[in-house]
Structure formats: structure tokens, C-alpha cells
PDB file of C-alpha atoms in Angstrom:
ATOM      1  CA  MET A  20     -11.425   8.841  23.153  1.00 52.00           C
ATOM      2  CA  THR A  21     -10.640   7.127  19.767  1.00 60.00           C
ATOM      3  CA  ARG A  22     -13.747   7.024  17.111  1.00 83.00           C
ATOM      4  CA  ILE A  23     -12.269   4.535  14.635  1.00 84.00           C
ATOM      5  CA  GLY A  24     -11.481   1.804  17.070  1.00 82.00           C
ATOM      6  CA  ASN A  25     -15.481   1.897  18.196  1.00 87.00           C
ATOM      7  CA  TYR A  26     -16.487   0.844  14.932  1.00 91.00           C
ATOM      8  CA  PRO A  27     -16.398  -3.049  14.462  1.00 92.00           C
ATOM      9  CA  VAL A  28     -14.944  -4.768  11.232  1.00 93.00           C
ATOM     10  CA  VAL A  29     -17.613  -6.661   9.301  1.00 93.00           C
ATOM     11  CA  LEU A  30     -16.274  -9.589   7.638  1.00 93.00           C
ATOM     12  CA  PRO A  31     -17.497 -10.926   4.286  1.00 92.00           C
ATOM     13  CA  GLU A  32     -18.636 -14.374   3.655  1.00 91.00           C
ATOM     14  CA  LYS A  33     -15.576 -15.751   2.180  1.00 90.00           C
ATOM     15  CA  VAL A  34     -13.247 -14.349   4.946  1.00 93.00           C
ATOM     16  CA  GLU A  35     -11.937 -16.535   7.958  1.00 93.00           C
ATOM     17  CA  VAL A  36     -10.110 -14.822  11.186  1.00 93.00           C
ATOM     18  CA  THR A  37      -8.199 -16.878  13.562  1.00 93.00           C
ATOM     19  CA  LEU A  38      -7.017 -15.150  16.796  1.00 92.00           C
ATOM     20  CA  THR A  39      -4.272 -16.648  18.576  1.00 91.00           C
ATOM     21  CA  GLN A  40      -1.909 -15.432  21.374  1.00 88.00           C
ATOM     22  CA  GLY A  41      -0.794 -11.970  20.185  1.00 89.00           C
ATOM     23  CA  GLU A  42      -1.359 -12.442  16.534  1.00 94.00           C
ATOM     24  CA  ILE A  43      -4.759 -12.243  14.060  1.00 94.00           C
ATOM     25  CA  ALA A  44      -4.683 -14.151  11.071  1.00 94.00           C
ATOM     26  CA  VAL A  45      -7.151 -13.140   7.845  1.00 94.00           C
ATOM     27  CA  LYS A  46      -7.932 -15.678   5.303  1.00 95.00           C
ATOM     28  CA  GLY A  47      -9.647 -14.982   2.208  1.00 93.00           C
ATOM     29  CA  PRO A  48     -10.128 -15.844  -1.493  1.00 94.00           C
ATOM     30  CA  LEU A  49      -6.680 -13.883  -2.272  1.00 93.00           C
ATOM     31  CA  GLY A  50      -4.526 -15.079   0.327  1.00 92.00           C
ATOM     32  CA  VAL A  51      -3.563 -15.008   3.856  1.00 94.00           C
ATOM     33  CA  LEU A  52      -2.562 -11.857   6.037  1.00 94.00           C
ATOM     34  CA  THR A  53      -1.344 -11.867   9.564  1.00 95.00           C
ATOM     35  CA  GLN A  54      -0.848  -9.048  12.078  1.00 94.00           C
ATOM     36  CA  LYS A  55       0.641  -8.828  15.797  1.00 95.00           C
ATOM     37  CA  LEU A  56      -1.746  -7.690  18.170  1.00 93.00           C
ATOM     38  CA  ALA A  57      -0.703  -4.524  20.811  1.00 90.00           C
ATOM     39  CA  PRO A  58      -0.856  -5.842  24.209  1.00 91.00           C
ATOM     40  CA  ASN A  59      -3.357  -3.003  25.411  1.00 91.00           C
ATOM     41  CA  VAL A  60      -5.847  -3.728  23.037  1.00 91.00           C
ATOM     42  CA  LYS A  61      -8.559  -6.497  23.425  1.00 92.00           C
ATOM     43  CA  VAL A  62      -9.831  -8.176  20.159  1.00 92.00           C
ATOM     44  CA  GLU A  63     -12.790 -10.320  20.039  1.00 92.00           C
ATOM     45  CA  LYS A  64     -14.743 -11.887  17.324  1.00 92.00           C
ATOM     46  CA  VAL A  65     -18.477 -11.599  17.650  1.00 90.00           C
ATOM     47  CA  ASP A  66     -20.516 -13.531  14.989  1.00 89.00           C
ATOM     48  CA  ASN A  67     -19.113 -11.944  11.776  1.00 91.00           C
ATOM     49  CA  ARG A  68     -17.394  -8.956  12.987  1.00 92.00           C
ATOM     50  CA  ILE A  69     -14.471  -7.956  14.944  1.00 93.00           C
ATOM     51  CA  GLU A  70     -14.505  -5.705  17.903  1.00 93.00           C
ATOM     52  CA  PHE A  71     -11.568  -3.502  19.571  1.00 92.00           C
ATOM     53  CA  LYS A  72     -11.386  -2.284  22.956  1.00 91.00           C
ATOM     54  CA  ALA A  73      -8.778  -0.394  24.690  1.00 90.00           C
ATOM     55  CA  THR A  74      -7.565  -2.511  27.894  1.00 90.00           C
ATOM     56  CA  ASN A  75      -6.675   0.882  30.069  1.00 89.00           C
ATOM     57  CA  ASN A  76      -8.127   4.347  29.558  1.00 86.00           C
ATOM     58  CA  SER A  77      -4.563   5.654  28.416  1.00 89.00           C
ATOM     59  CA  HIS A  78      -3.855   7.758  25.412  1.00 91.00           C
ATOM     60  CA  HIS A  79      -1.802   5.114  23.909  1.00 92.00           C
ATOM     61  CA  ALA A  80      -4.326   2.328  24.229  1.00 90.00           C
ATOM     62  CA  ASN A  81      -6.755   4.175  22.521  1.00 90.00           C
ATOM     63  CA  ALA A  82      -4.814   5.129  19.664  1.00 91.00           C
ATOM     64  CA  MET A  83      -3.541   1.546  19.380  1.00 92.00           C
ATOM     65  CA  SER A  84      -7.134   0.364  19.075  1.00 92.00           C
ATOM     66  CA  GLY A  85      -7.733   2.808  16.147  1.00 92.00           C
ATOM     67  CA  THR A  86      -4.548   1.861  14.570  1.00 94.00           C
ATOM     68  CA  LEU A  87      -5.216  -1.991  14.751  1.00 94.00           C
ATOM     69  CA  ARG A  88      -8.714  -1.720  13.885  1.00 94.00           C
ATOM     70  CA  ALA A  89      -7.699   0.249  10.490  1.00 95.00           C
ATOM     71  CA  LEU A  90      -4.928  -2.385  10.056  1.00 95.00           C
ATOM     72  CA  VAL A  91      -7.641  -5.241  10.303  1.00 95.00           C
ATOM     73  CA  ALA A  92      -9.815  -3.404   8.132  1.00 95.00           C
ATOM     74  CA  ASN A  93      -7.136  -3.350   5.236  1.00 96.00           C
ATOM     75  CA  MET A  94      -6.466  -6.953   5.700  1.00 95.00           C
ATOM     76  CA  VAL A  95      -9.881  -7.753   5.342  1.00 95.00           C
ATOM     77  CA  ASN A  96     -10.171  -5.591   2.264  1.00 95.00           C
ATOM     78  CA  GLY A  97      -6.716  -6.979   0.826  1.00 95.00           C
ATOM     79  CA  VAL A  98      -7.691 -10.644   0.904  1.00 95.00           C
ATOM     80  CA  THR A  99     -11.202  -9.941  -0.763  1.00 95.00           C
ATOM     81  CA  LYS A 100     -10.272  -7.308  -3.230  1.00 95.00           C
ATOM     82  CA  GLY A 101      -6.760  -6.382  -3.156  1.00 94.00           C
ATOM     83  CA  PHE A 102      -4.992  -3.162  -3.739  1.00 96.00           C
ATOM     84  CA  GLU A 103      -3.057  -1.554  -6.496  1.00 96.00           C
ATOM     85  CA  LYS A 104      -1.217   1.767  -7.409  1.00 96.00           C
ATOM     86  CA  LYS A 105      -0.408   3.036 -10.613  1.00 97.00           C
ATOM     87  CA  LEU A 106       2.493   4.869 -11.746  1.00 97.00           C
ATOM     88  CA  THR A 107       3.006   6.787 -14.913  1.00 96.00           C
ATOM     89  CA  LEU A 108       6.496   7.540 -16.809  1.00 95.00           C
ATOM     90  CA  VAL A 109       6.888  10.838 -18.052  1.00 94.00           C
ATOM     91  CA  GLY A 110       9.729  11.875 -20.269  1.00 92.00           C
ATOM     92  CA  VAL A 111      11.278  11.193 -23.922  1.00 94.00           C
ATOM     93  CA  GLY A 112      12.334   7.436 -24.064  1.00 93.00           C
ATOM     94  CA  TYR A 113      11.051   6.365 -20.487  1.00 95.00           C
ATOM     95  CA  ARG A 114       9.629   3.023 -21.029  1.00 95.00           C
ATOM     96  CA  ALA A 115       8.745   0.004 -18.307  1.00 96.00           C
ATOM     97  CA  GLN A 116       8.318  -3.811 -19.157  1.00 96.00           C
ATOM     98  CA  ALA A 117       7.348  -6.228 -16.789  1.00 95.00           C
ATOM     99  CA  GLN A 118       8.678  -9.818 -17.044  1.00 93.00           C
ATOM    100  CA  GLY A 119       7.760 -12.401 -14.348  1.00 90.00           C
ATOM    101  CA  ASP A 120       8.722 -11.094 -11.092  1.00 93.00           C
ATOM    102  CA  LYS A 121      11.227  -8.322 -12.405  1.00 95.00           C
ATOM    103  CA  LEU A 122      10.422  -4.659 -13.626  1.00 95.00           C
ATOM    104  CA  ASN A 123      12.865  -3.534 -16.160  1.00 96.00           C
ATOM    105  CA  LEU A 124      12.725   0.422 -16.320  1.00 95.00           C
ATOM    106  CA  SER A 125      14.510   2.784 -18.977  1.00 95.00           C
ATOM    107  CA  ILE A 126      14.289   5.954 -17.278  1.00 94.00           C
ATOM    108  CA  GLY A 127      17.158   8.145 -18.615  1.00 92.00           C
ATOM    109  CA  PHE A 128      20.162   6.269 -17.159  1.00 93.00           C
ATOM    110  CA  SER A 129      23.034   4.835 -19.193  1.00 95.00           C
ATOM    111  CA  HIS A 130      21.874   1.480 -17.870  1.00 95.00           C
ATOM    112  CA  PRO A 131      18.392  -0.047 -17.363  1.00 94.00           C
ATOM    113  CA  VAL A 132      17.196  -0.261 -13.864  1.00 95.00           C
ATOM    114  CA  VAL A 133      15.641  -3.850 -12.906  1.00 96.00           C
ATOM    115  CA  HIS A 134      13.607  -3.844  -9.668  1.00 96.00           C
ATOM    116  CA  GLN A 135      12.784  -7.252  -8.009  1.00 96.00           C
ATOM    117  CA  MET A 136       9.374  -7.505  -6.820  1.00 95.00           C
ATOM    118  CA  PRO A 137       8.768  -8.905  -3.304  1.00 95.00           C
ATOM    119  CA  LYS A 138       6.802 -12.211  -2.689  1.00 93.00           C
ATOM    120  CA  GLY A 139       2.970 -11.617  -3.132  1.00 91.00           C
ATOM    121  CA  ILE A 140       3.217  -8.370  -5.319  1.00 95.00           C
ATOM    122  CA  LYS A 141       2.921  -8.354  -8.924  1.00 95.00           C
ATOM    123  CA  ALA A 142       3.636  -5.481 -11.662  1.00 96.00           C
ATOM    124  CA  GLU A 143       1.895  -5.409 -15.086  1.00 95.00           C
ATOM    125  CA  THR A 144       2.657  -2.494 -17.621  1.00 96.00           C
ATOM    126  CA  PRO A 145      -0.580  -2.096 -19.714  1.00 96.00           C
ATOM    127  CA  THR A 146       1.360   0.510 -21.611  1.00 96.00           C
ATOM    128  CA  GLN A 147       5.166   1.525 -22.104  1.00 95.00           C
ATOM    129  CA  THR A 148       4.653   4.462 -19.784  1.00 95.00           C
ATOM    130  CA  GLU A 149       1.976   2.993 -17.090  1.00 96.00           C
ATOM    131  CA  ILE A 150       2.856   0.553 -14.192  1.00 96.00           C
ATOM    132  CA  VAL A 151       0.269  -0.977 -12.206  1.00 97.00           C
ATOM    133  CA  ILE A 152       1.433  -2.819  -8.803  1.00 97.00           C
ATOM    134  CA  LYS A 153      -1.093  -5.133  -7.190  1.00 96.00           C
ATOM    135  CA  GLY A 154      -0.809  -7.096  -4.032  1.00 95.00           C
ATOM    136  CA  VAL A 155      -3.152  -7.855  -0.812  1.00 95.00           C
ATOM    137  CA  ASP A 156      -0.847  -6.081   1.499  1.00 95.00           C
ATOM    138  CA  ARG A 157      -1.719  -2.564   1.290  1.00 95.00           C
ATOM    139  CA  GLN A 158       1.360  -1.441   3.278  1.00 96.00           C
ATOM    140  CA  LEU A 159       3.686  -3.694   1.091  1.00 96.00           C
ATOM    141  CA  VAL A 160       2.148  -2.328  -2.379  1.00 96.00           C
ATOM    142  CA  GLY A 161       2.463   1.258  -1.270  1.00 96.00           C
ATOM    143  CA  GLN A 162       6.303   0.670  -0.170  1.00 97.00           C
ATOM    144  CA  VAL A 163       7.353  -1.048  -3.591  1.00 96.00           C
ATOM    145  CA  ALA A 164       5.414   1.882  -5.718  1.00 96.00           C
ATOM    146  CA  ALA A 165       7.369   4.425  -3.402  1.00 97.00           C
ATOM    147  CA  GLU A 166      10.637   2.487  -4.291  1.00 96.00           C
ATOM    148  CA  VAL A 167      10.012   2.476  -8.027  1.00 96.00           C
ATOM    149  CA  ARG A 168       9.176   6.185  -7.916  1.00 96.00           C
ATOM    150  CA  GLY A 169      12.495   6.830  -5.987  1.00 95.00           C
ATOM    151  CA  TYR A 170      14.630   5.459  -8.962  1.00 95.00           C
ATOM    152  CA  ARG A 171      13.525   8.752 -10.839  1.00 95.00           C
ATOM    153  CA  SER A 172      11.162  11.054  -8.781  1.00 94.00           C
ATOM    154  CA  PRO A 173       9.645  13.797 -10.907  1.00 95.00           C
ATOM    155  CA  GLU A 174      11.941  16.852 -11.352  1.00 94.00           C
ATOM    156  CA  PRO A 175      10.576  20.299 -10.637  1.00 94.00           C
ATOM    157  CA  TYR A 176      11.655  22.247 -13.884  1.00 94.00           C
ATOM    158  CA  LYS A 177      10.041  19.918 -16.380  1.00 93.00           C
ATOM    159  CA  GLY A 178       8.201  17.395 -14.498  1.00 92.00           C
ATOM    160  CA  LYS A 179      10.274  14.210 -15.883  1.00 95.00           C
ATOM    161  CA  GLY A 180      10.019  11.238 -13.787  1.00 95.00           C
ATOM    162  CA  VAL A 181       8.076   8.383 -12.091  1.00 96.00           C
ATOM    163  CA  ARG A 182       4.784   9.644 -10.872  1.00 95.00           C
ATOM    164  CA  TYR A 183       1.892   8.205  -9.275  1.00 96.00           C
ATOM    165  CA  ALA A 184      -1.311   8.264 -11.642  1.00 94.00           C
ATOM    166  CA  GLY A 185      -3.010  11.328 -10.558  1.00 92.00           C
ATOM    167  CA  GLU A 186      -0.093  12.939  -8.806  1.00 92.00           C
ATOM    168  CA  ARG A 187       0.202  16.639  -9.728  1.00 93.00           C
ATOM    169  CA  ILE A 188       3.901  18.135 -10.039  1.00 93.00           C
ATOM    170  CA  VAL A 189       4.291  21.805  -9.211  1.00 94.00           C
ATOM    171  CA  LEU A 190       6.681  23.275 -11.717  1.00 94.00           C
ATOM    172  CA  LYS A 191       9.382  25.969 -10.767  1.00 94.00           C
ATOM    173  CA  GLU A 192      10.248  28.674 -13.199  1.00 92.00           C
ATOM    174  CA  THR A 193      13.272  28.893 -14.693  1.00 87.00           C
ATOM    175  CA  LYS A 194      16.003  31.493 -14.468  1.00 87.00           C
ATOM    176  CA  LYS A 195      15.322  34.595 -16.032  1.00 86.00           C
ATOM    177  CA  LYS A 196      18.448  36.666 -17.452  1.00 81.00           C
TER     178      LYS A 196
END
């Protein structure tokens, strides 16, 4: 039996939740997010909280109730506070610059890399070697950060590349004669 699915999601004052057939919408000060509901999970709004229950006793229904609860909790957190991922550039001459909805990267190629930000995602560059990706959708923020990191992921010998803030790269030893 799932444990995460048993806990209700408590709604802050500024958040409104709309339950329709097969979909849940969460509206808050930062935006609106929607999520499709699993058919074997019953979702109820009671006072200022949302409860999730598996409709049958199958393993899949229990797993989906916990998954759906976590997704809705992230939606509530996203429309109230938002999410952000920080990336750092390590390497001589590696630079980033945010221009509107585009992120210009100079990361050691013969040409600059331009990454188009999807709708609802903002990129900021506090310094030339730091990138902050912000948005209300946790999955989308993580996906965009992974795409930017994928242009030049850290190499294992010197550690040069784009890495998450706080990420530790295990460096390999070079060949000895």
C-alpha cells in the first residue's frame, strides 16, 4: 500500500483547484497548470485539501495514487513559489547570455549555441558563467535544464562543460607512460 498517496495536499489561501472529468487544474498567483487524472484514482476536494484514493486494491492503482499526489503537490508548489534550476559553466571562454526567450551559449564550439526557451520558462544569467532557469512546471524546468546541460556535458578528464550547481564530477586519471 502506498504511503505518499495517503497524505492529503493542503492548499494555500491563494490557490484554486478545479476538478473536471479526467483532469485537475491548479490556479495560483504565478499561473495555471493542468494534469490528466488516472482512471483508477479517486480525487476529492475536502475543505482546503485534496485527497487521493485508489479505486481498487491493485498494485497499479496504489502506485498511481502516490504518483498523482506527488504531481499535484508539485503543481501547487509551482503556482505559489515556482521552481528553479541553477547551472554553471566550467571552462576557459565558456559564457552564457540570456536575451529575451533565447539563451546564447559560447561553450567551445566554432559557433554559438542558441537555445530557444519554451513558453512559461525564463532563463537568467546573473554572471557569465551562471544560468538560472525558472518556471512553474517542475518537469519542464528540469527538462530544459537537462537540454542545456546536454549541449556540452562535463567531460571526465578536466571537468569542462555545463553542470548543475553543486554537481560533483568524478575526474578520471590520465594515461601514464
